CSV table of C-alpha atoms and ligand atoms in Angstrom, one decimal:
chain,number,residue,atom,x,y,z
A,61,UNK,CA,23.9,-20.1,-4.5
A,62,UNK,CA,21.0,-21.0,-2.7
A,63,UNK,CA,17.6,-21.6,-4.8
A,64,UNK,CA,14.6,-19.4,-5.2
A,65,UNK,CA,12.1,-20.1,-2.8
A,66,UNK,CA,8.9,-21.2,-4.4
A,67,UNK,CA,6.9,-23.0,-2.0
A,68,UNK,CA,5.4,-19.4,-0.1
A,69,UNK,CA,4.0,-19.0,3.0
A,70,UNK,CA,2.2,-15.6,2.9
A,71,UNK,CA,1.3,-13.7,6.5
A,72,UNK,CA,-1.1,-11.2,5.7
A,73,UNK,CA,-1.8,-8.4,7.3
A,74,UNK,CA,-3.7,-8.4,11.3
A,75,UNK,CA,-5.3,-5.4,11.0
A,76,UNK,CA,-8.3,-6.3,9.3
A,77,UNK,CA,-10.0,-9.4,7.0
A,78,UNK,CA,-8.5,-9.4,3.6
A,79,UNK,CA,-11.1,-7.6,1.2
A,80,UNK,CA,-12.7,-5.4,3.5
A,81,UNK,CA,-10.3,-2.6,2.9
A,82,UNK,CA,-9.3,-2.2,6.2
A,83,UNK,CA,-5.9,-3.1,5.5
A,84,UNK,CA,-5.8,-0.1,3.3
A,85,UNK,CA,-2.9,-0.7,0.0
A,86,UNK,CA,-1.4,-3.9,1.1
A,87,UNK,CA,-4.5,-6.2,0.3
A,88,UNK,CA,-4.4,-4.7,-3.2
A,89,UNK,CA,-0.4,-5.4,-3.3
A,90,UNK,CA,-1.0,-8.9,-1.7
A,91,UNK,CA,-3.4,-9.9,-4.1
A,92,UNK,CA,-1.3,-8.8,-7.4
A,93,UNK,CA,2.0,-10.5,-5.8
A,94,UNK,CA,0.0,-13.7,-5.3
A,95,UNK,CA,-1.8,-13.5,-8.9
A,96,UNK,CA,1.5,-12.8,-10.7
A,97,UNK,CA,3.9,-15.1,-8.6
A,98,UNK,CA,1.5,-18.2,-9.2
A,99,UNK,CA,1.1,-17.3,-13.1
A,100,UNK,CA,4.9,-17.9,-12.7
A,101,UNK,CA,4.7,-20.9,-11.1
A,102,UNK,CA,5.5,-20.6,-7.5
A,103,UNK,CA,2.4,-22.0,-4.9
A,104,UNK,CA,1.4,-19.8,-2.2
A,105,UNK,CA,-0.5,-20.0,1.0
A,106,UNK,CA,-2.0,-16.7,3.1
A,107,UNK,CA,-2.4,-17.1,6.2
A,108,UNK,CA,-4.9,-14.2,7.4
A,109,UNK,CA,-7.8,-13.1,9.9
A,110,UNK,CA,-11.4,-14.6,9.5
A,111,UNK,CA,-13.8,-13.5,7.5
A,112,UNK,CA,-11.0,-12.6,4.5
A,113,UNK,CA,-12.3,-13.1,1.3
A,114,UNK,CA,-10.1,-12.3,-1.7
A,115,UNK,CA,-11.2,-14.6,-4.8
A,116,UNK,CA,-10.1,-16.3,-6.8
A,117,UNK,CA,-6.8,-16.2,-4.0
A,118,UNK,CA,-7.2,-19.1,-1.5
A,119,UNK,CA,-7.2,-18.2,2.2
A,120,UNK,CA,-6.3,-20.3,5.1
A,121,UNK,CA,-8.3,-18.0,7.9
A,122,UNK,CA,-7.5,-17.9,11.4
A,123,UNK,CA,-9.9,-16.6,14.4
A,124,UNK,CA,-8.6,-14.1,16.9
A,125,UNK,CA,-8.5,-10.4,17.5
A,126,UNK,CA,-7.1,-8.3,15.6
A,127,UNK,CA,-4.2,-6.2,16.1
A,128,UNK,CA,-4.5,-1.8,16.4
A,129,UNK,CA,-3.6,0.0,13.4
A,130,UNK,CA,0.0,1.5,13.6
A,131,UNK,CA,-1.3,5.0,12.7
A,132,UNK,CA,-4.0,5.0,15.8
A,133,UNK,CA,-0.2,4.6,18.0
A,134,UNK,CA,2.0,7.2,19.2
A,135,UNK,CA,5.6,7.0,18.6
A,136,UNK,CA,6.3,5.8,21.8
A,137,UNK,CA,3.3,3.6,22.1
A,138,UNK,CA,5.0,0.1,24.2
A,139,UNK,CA,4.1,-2.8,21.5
A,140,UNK,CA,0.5,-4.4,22.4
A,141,UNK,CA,-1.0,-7.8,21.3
A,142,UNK,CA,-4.4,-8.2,22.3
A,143,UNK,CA,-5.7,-11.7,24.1
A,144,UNK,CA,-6.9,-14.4,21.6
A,145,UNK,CA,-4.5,-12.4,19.1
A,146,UNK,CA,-4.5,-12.9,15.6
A,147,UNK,CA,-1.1,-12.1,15.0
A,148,UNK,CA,0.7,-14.6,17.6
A,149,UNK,CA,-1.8,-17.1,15.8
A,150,UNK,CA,-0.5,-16.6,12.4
A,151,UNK,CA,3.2,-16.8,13.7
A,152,UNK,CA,2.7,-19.7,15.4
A,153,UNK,CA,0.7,-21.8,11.9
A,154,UNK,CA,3.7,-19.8,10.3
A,155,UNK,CA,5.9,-22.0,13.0
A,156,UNK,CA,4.3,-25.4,13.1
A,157,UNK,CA,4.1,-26.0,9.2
A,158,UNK,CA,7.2,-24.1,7.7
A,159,UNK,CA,9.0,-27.3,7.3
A,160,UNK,CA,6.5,-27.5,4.1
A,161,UNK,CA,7.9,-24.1,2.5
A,162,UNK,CA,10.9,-22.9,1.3
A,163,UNK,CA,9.9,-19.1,2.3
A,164,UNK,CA,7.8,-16.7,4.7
A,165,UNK,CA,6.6,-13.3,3.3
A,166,UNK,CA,5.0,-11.3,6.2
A,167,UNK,CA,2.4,-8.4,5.1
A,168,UNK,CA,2.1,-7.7,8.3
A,169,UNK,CA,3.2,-4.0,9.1
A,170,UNK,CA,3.5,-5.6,12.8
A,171,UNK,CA,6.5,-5.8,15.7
A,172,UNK,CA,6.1,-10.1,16.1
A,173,UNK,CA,6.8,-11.2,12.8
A,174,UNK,CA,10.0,-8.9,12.3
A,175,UNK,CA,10.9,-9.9,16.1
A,176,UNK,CA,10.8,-13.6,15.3
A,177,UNK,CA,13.1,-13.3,12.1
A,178,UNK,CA,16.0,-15.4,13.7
A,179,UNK,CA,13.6,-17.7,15.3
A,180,UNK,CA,12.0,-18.8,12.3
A,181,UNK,CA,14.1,-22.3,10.6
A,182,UNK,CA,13.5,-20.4,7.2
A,183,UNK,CA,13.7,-17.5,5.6
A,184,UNK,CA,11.4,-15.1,6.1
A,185,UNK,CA,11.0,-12.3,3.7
A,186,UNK,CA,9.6,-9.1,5.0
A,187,UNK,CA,7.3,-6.4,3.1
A,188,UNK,CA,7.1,-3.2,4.6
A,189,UNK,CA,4.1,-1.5,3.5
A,190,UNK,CA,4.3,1.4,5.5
A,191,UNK,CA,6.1,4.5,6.7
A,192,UNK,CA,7.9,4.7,10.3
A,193,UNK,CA,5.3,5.3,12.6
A,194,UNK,CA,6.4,3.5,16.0
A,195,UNK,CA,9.7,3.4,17.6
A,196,UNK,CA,9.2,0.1,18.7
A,197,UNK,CA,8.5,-1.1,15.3
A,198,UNK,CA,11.6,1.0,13.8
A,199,UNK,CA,13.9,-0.9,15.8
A,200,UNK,CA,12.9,-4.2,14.5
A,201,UNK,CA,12.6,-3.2,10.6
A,202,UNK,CA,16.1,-1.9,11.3
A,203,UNK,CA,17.3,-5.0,13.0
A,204,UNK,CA,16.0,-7.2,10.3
A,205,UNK,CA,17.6,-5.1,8.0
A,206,UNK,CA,20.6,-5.0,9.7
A,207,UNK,CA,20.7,-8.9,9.6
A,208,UNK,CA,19.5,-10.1,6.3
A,209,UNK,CA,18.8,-6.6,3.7
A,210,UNK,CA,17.9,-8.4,0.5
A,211,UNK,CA,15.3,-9.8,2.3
A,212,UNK,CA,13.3,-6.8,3.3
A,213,UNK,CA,11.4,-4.9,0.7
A,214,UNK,CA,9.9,-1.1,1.0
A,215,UNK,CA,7.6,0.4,-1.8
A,216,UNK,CA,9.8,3.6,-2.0
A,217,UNK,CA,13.0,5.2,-1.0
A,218,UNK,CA,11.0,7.8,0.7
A,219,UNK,CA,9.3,5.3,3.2
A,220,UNK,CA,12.5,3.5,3.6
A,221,UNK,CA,14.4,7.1,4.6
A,222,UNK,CA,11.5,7.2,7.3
A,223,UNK,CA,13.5,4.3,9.2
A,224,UNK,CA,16.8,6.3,9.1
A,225,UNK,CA,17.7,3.6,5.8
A,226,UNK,CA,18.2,6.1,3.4
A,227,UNK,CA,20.7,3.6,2.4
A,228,UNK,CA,19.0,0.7,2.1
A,229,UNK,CA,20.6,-1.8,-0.1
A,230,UNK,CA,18.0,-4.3,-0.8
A,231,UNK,CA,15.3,-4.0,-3.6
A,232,UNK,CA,12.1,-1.7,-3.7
A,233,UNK,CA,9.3,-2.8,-5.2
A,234,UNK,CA,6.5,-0.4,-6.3
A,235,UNK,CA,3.2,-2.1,-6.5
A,236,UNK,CA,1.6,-3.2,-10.0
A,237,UNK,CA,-1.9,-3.9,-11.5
A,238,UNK,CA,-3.3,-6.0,-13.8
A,239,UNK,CA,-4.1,-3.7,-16.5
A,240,UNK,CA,-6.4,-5.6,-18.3
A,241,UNK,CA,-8.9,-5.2,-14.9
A,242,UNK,CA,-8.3,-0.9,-15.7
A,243,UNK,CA,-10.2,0.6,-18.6
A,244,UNK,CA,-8.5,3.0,-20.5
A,245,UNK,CA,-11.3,6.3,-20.6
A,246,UNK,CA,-10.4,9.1,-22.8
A,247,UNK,CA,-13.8,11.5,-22.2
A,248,UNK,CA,-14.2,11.8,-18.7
A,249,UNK,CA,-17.0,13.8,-17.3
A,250,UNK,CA,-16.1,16.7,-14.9
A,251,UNK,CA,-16.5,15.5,-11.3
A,252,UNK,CA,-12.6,14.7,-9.4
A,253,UNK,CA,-12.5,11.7,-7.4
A,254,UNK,CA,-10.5,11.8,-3.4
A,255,UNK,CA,-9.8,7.5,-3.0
A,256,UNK,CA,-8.6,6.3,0.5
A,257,UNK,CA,-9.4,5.4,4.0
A,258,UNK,CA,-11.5,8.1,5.1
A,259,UNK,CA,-9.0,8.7,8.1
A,260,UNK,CA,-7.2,11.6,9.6
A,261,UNK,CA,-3.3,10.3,7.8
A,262,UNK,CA,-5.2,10.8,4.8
A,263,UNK,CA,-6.1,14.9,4.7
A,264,UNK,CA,-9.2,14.8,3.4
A,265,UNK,CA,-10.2,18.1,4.9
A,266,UNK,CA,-7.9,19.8,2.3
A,267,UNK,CA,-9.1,18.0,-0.9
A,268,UNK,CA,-12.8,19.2,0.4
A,269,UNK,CA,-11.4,23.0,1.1
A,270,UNK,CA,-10.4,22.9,-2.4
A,271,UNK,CA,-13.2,22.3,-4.1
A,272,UNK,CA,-15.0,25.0,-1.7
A,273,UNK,CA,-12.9,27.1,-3.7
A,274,UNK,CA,-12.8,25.8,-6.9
A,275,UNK,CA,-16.5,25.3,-6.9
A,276,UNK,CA,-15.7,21.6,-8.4
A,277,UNK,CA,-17.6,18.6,-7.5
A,278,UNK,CA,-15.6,15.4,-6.0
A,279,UNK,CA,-16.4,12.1,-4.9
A,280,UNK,CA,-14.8,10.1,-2.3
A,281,UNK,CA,-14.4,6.2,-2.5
A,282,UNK,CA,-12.8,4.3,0.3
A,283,UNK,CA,-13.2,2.9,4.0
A,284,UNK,CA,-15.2,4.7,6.5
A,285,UNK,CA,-12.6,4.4,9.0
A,286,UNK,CA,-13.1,7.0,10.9
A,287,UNK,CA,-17.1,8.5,10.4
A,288,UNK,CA,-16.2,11.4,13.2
A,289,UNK,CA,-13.5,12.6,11.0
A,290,UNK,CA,-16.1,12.4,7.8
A,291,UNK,CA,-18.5,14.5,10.0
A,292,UNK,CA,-16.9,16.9,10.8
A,293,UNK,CA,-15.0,18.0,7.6
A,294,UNK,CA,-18.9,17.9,6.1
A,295,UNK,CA,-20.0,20.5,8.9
A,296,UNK,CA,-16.8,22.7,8.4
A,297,UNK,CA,-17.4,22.3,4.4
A,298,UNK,CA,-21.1,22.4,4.1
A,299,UNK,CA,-20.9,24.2,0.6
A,300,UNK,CA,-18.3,22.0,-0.5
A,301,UNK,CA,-20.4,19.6,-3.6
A,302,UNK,CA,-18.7,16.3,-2.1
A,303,UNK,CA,-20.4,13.1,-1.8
A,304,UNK,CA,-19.7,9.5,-0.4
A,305,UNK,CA,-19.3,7.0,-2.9
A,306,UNK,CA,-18.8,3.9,-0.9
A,307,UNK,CA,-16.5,1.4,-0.6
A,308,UNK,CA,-16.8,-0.6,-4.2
A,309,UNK,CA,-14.5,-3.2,-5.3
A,310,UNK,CA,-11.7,-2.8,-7.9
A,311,UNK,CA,-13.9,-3.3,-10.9
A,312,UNK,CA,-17.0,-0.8,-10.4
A,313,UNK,CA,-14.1,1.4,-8.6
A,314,UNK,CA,-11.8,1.7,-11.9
A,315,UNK,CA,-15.1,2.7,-13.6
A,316,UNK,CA,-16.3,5.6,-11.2
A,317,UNK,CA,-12.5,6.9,-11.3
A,318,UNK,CA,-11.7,6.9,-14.5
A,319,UNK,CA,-14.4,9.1,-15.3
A,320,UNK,CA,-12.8,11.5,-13.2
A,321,UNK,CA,-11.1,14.3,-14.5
A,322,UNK,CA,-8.3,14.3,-11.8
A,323,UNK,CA,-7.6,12.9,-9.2
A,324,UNK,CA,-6.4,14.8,-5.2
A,325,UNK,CA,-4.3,13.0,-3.2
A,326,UNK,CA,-3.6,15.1,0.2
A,327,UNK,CA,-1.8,12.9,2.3
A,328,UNK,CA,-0.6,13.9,6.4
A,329,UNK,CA,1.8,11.1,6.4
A,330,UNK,CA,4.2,10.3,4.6
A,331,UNK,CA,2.4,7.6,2.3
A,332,UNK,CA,4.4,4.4,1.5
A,333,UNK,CA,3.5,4.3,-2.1
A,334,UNK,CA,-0.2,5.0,-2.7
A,335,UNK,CA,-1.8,2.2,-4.9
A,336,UNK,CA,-4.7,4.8,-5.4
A,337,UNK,CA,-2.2,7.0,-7.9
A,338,UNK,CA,-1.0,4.2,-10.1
A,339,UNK,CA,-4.8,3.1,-10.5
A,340,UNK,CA,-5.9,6.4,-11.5
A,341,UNK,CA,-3.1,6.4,-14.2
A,342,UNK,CA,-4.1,3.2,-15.4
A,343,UNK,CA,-7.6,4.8,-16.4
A,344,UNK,CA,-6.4,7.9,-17.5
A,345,UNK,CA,-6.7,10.0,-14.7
A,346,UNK,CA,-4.2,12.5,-13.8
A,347,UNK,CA,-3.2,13.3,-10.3
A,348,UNK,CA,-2.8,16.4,-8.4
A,349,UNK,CA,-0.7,15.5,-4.9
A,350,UNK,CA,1.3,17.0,-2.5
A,351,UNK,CA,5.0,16.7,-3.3
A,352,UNK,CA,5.4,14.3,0.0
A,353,UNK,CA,6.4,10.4,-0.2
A,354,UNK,CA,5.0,7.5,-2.5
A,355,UNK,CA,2.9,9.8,-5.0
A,356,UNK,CA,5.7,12.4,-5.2
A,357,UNK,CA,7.8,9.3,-6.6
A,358,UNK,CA,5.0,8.1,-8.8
A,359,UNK,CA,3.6,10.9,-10.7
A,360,UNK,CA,5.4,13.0,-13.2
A,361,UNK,CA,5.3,16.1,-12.3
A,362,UNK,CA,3.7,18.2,-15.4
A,363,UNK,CA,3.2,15.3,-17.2
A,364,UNK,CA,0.8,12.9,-15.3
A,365,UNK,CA,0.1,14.9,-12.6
A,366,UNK,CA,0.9,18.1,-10.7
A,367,UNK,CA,3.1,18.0,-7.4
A,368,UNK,CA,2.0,20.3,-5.5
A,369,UNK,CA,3.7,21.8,-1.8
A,370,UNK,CA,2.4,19.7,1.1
A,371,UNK,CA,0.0,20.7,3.1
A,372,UNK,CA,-1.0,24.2,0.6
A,373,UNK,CA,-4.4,24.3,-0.7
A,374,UNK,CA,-3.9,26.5,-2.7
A,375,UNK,CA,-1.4,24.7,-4.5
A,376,UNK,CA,-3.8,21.9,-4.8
A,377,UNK,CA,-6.6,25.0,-6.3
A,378,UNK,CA,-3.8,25.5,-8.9
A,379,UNK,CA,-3.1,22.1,-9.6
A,380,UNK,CA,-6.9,20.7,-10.3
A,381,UNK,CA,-6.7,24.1,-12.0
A,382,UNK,CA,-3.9,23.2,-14.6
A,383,UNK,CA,-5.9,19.7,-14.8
A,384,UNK,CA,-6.8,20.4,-19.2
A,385,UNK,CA,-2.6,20.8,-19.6
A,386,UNK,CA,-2.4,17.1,-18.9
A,387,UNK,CA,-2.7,14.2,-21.4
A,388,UNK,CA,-4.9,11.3,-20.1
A,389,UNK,CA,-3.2,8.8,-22.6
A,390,UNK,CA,0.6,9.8,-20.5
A,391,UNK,CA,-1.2,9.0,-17.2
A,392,UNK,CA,-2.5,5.4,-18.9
A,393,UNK,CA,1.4,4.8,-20.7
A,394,UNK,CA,3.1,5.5,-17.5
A,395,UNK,CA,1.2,2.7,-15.8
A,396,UNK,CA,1.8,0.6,-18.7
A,397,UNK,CA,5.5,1.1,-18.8
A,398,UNK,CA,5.9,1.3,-14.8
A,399,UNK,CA,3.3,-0.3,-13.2
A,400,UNK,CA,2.0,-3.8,-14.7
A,401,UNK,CA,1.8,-7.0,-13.0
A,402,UNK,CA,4.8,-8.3,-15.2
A,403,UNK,CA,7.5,-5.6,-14.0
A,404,UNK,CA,5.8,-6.6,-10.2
A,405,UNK,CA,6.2,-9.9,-11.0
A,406,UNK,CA,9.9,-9.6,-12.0
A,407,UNK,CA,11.0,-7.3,-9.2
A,408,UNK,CA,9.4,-9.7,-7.0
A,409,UNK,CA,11.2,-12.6,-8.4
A,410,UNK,CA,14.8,-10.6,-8.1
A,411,UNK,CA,13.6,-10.2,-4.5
A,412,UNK,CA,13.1,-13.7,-3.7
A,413,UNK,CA,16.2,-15.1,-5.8
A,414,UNK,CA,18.7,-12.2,-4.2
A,415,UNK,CA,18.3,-14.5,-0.6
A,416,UNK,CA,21.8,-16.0,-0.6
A,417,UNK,CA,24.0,-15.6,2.5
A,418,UNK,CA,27.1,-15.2,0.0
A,419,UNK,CA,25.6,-12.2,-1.7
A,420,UNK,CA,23.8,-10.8,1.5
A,421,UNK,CA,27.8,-10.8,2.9
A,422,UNK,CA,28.3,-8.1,0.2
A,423,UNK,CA,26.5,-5.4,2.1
B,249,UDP,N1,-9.9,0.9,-2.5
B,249,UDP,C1,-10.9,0.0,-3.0
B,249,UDP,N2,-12.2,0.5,-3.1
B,249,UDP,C2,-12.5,1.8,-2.8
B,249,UDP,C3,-11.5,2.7,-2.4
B,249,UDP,C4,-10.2,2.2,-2.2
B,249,UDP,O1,-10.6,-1.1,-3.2
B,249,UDP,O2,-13.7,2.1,-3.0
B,249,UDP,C5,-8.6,0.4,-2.3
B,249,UDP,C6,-7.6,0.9,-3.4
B,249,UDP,O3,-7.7,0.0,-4.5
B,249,UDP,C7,-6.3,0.8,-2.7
B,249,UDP,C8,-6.6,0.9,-1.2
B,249,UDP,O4,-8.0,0.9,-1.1
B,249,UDP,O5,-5.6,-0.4,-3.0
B,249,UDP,C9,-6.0,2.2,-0.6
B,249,UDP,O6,-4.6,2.0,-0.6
B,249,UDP,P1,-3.5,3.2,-0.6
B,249,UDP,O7,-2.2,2.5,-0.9
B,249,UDP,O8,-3.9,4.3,-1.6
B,249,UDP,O9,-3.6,3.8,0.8
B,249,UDP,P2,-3.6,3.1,2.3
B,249,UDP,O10,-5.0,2.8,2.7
B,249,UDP,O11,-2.7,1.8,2.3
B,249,UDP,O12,-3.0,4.1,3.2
């Protein structure tokens, strides 16, 4: 049986810098895989686009452009790399010194990286942190699949049903948090809290025509990727009491959220997993969501959260409006038996140990 690959070589992802949230979920999940895996003894090395900061993780940063996000692409959309790319840079570092690693894991939600699975001389793990998007890109994640499946990863069933591999047989692997950085708060006040890219995927229209109607106050934390789309919900909603909140880091975050009394989660897409749901758990905070991919997996419907039909405001009115039925101490134990960095840190090391060609034959 071959041995577990210890020595990691980590490709982020090209989309943006590490810690400027461009990235959306993934920096969060690549930052918790690297904290765990080197509490457990295994040394890695991210290789990511300039001007990423992520301490205490250390960065080896590389200049060039970055790469489009996959949601800004149409299905058919031919695969681009921009000149100066940071992508083909990071494969080719990735080339030149894998002969010091045992293992690649690639971030990168990206065609070149899955393309260049057979050219690599070692293995190269893949983490698929989004939903199928591109056809381009399907045929790759499929391909890899195809040739090695313990060594691709999804968050969810859901986003791996996206691909057409509803029967994927390699391991998913739902984010985790460090809990201890997540404050338990039992007395919220009463504003709800809308946390993500600011970005048409995300439907933040709905969450604001909800609280027109509910009269509720809410405050959104998250990128500003897209300030036309901001604009324009504010001029179709100008009664709706919502306010920007910025862009904070994880520690003021978890204290603005978790004195929320709910959280609404309206995604267009179908969301790989959502880290924003599992943090509001871990402070407390109950969800209300449309009953559409990683969220409808994470919360418990009735229990620490309410699941509402996508795209139906006012199932979301009913849902923030059935907010009191819910326990805030359920929403903290679920992310305490479900989500720590420990059950991360052990799914991850299954994934990295199940990279044997004999077992690999099995499927
Ligand atoms: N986030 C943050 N500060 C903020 C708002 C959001 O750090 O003020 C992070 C949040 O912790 C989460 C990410 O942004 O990790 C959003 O990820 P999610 O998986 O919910 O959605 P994605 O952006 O990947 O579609």
């Amino acid at each position: 049986m071959a041995k577990t690959p210890h020595k990691l070589l980590v490709l982020s992802t090209p989309v943006g810098p590490l810690g400027t949230g461009l990235g959306g979920g993934v920096e969060l999940t690549l930052f918790n895989m690297a904290q765990v895996l080197e509490q457990r003894g295994y040394s890695l090395t991210v290789l990511a686009p300039q001007g990423s900061k992520l301490p205490p993780l250390a960065i080896d940063t590389l200049p060039g452009a970055l790469q489009d996000t996959a949601q800004s692409q149409g299905r058919q959309t031919p695969i681009t790399l921009p000149p100066q790319s940071v992508l083909a840079a990071m494969c080719e570092t990735a080339r030149q010194r894998q002969s010091q690693f045992d293992a690649i894991v690639n971030f990168a939600y990206d065609w070149l990286p899955f393309f260049l699975t057979p050219f690599f001389e070692i293995p190269i793990f893949h983490f698929v942190s989004m939903g199928s998007l591109n056809d381009g890109m399907d045929e790759v994640v499929q391909k890899a699949v195809q040739s090695h499946p313990q060594r691709v990863t999804f968050y969810t069933r859901t986003q791996a049903a996206t691909f057409g591999l509803d029967d994927h047989q390699g391991l998913y692997i739902p984010s985790g948090l460090d809990l201890s950085l997540y404050d338990f708060c039992d007395r919220p006040g009463t504003p709800l809290a809308w946390v993500g890219r600011i970005a048409p995927e995300k439907g933040l229209e709905d969450a604001v025509a909800a609280i027109g109607e509910t009269g509720d106050e809410m405050t959104v934390w998250g990128v500003m990727q897209c300030p036309d789309y901001w604009d324009e919900i504010r001029q179709r909603y100008p009664q709706a009491k919502v306010t920007y909140g910025g862009f904070l880091p994880t520690e003021a975050l978890q204290t603005a959220l978790g004195q929320c009394r709910g959280l609404v989660m309206t995604s267009k897409w179908v969301e790989a997993f959502g880290n924003v749901a599992i943090e509001a758990l871990a402070c407390g905070v109950p969800v209300v969501s449309y009953r559409r991919g990683g969220p409808a997996e994470i919360i418990r419907d009735g229990e620490t959260g309410w699941l509402v039909d996508p795209d139906s405001v006012a199932g979301l009115v009913a849902g923030i409006e059935k907010l009191p039925q819910l326990s805030r101490l359920a929403c903290r134990q679920q992310a305490e038996a479900e989500y720590s960095l420990a059950a991360m840190g052990d799914r991850l090391e299954q994934w990295l140990s199940q990279s044997s060609p004999t077992q690999e034959l099995c499927h």
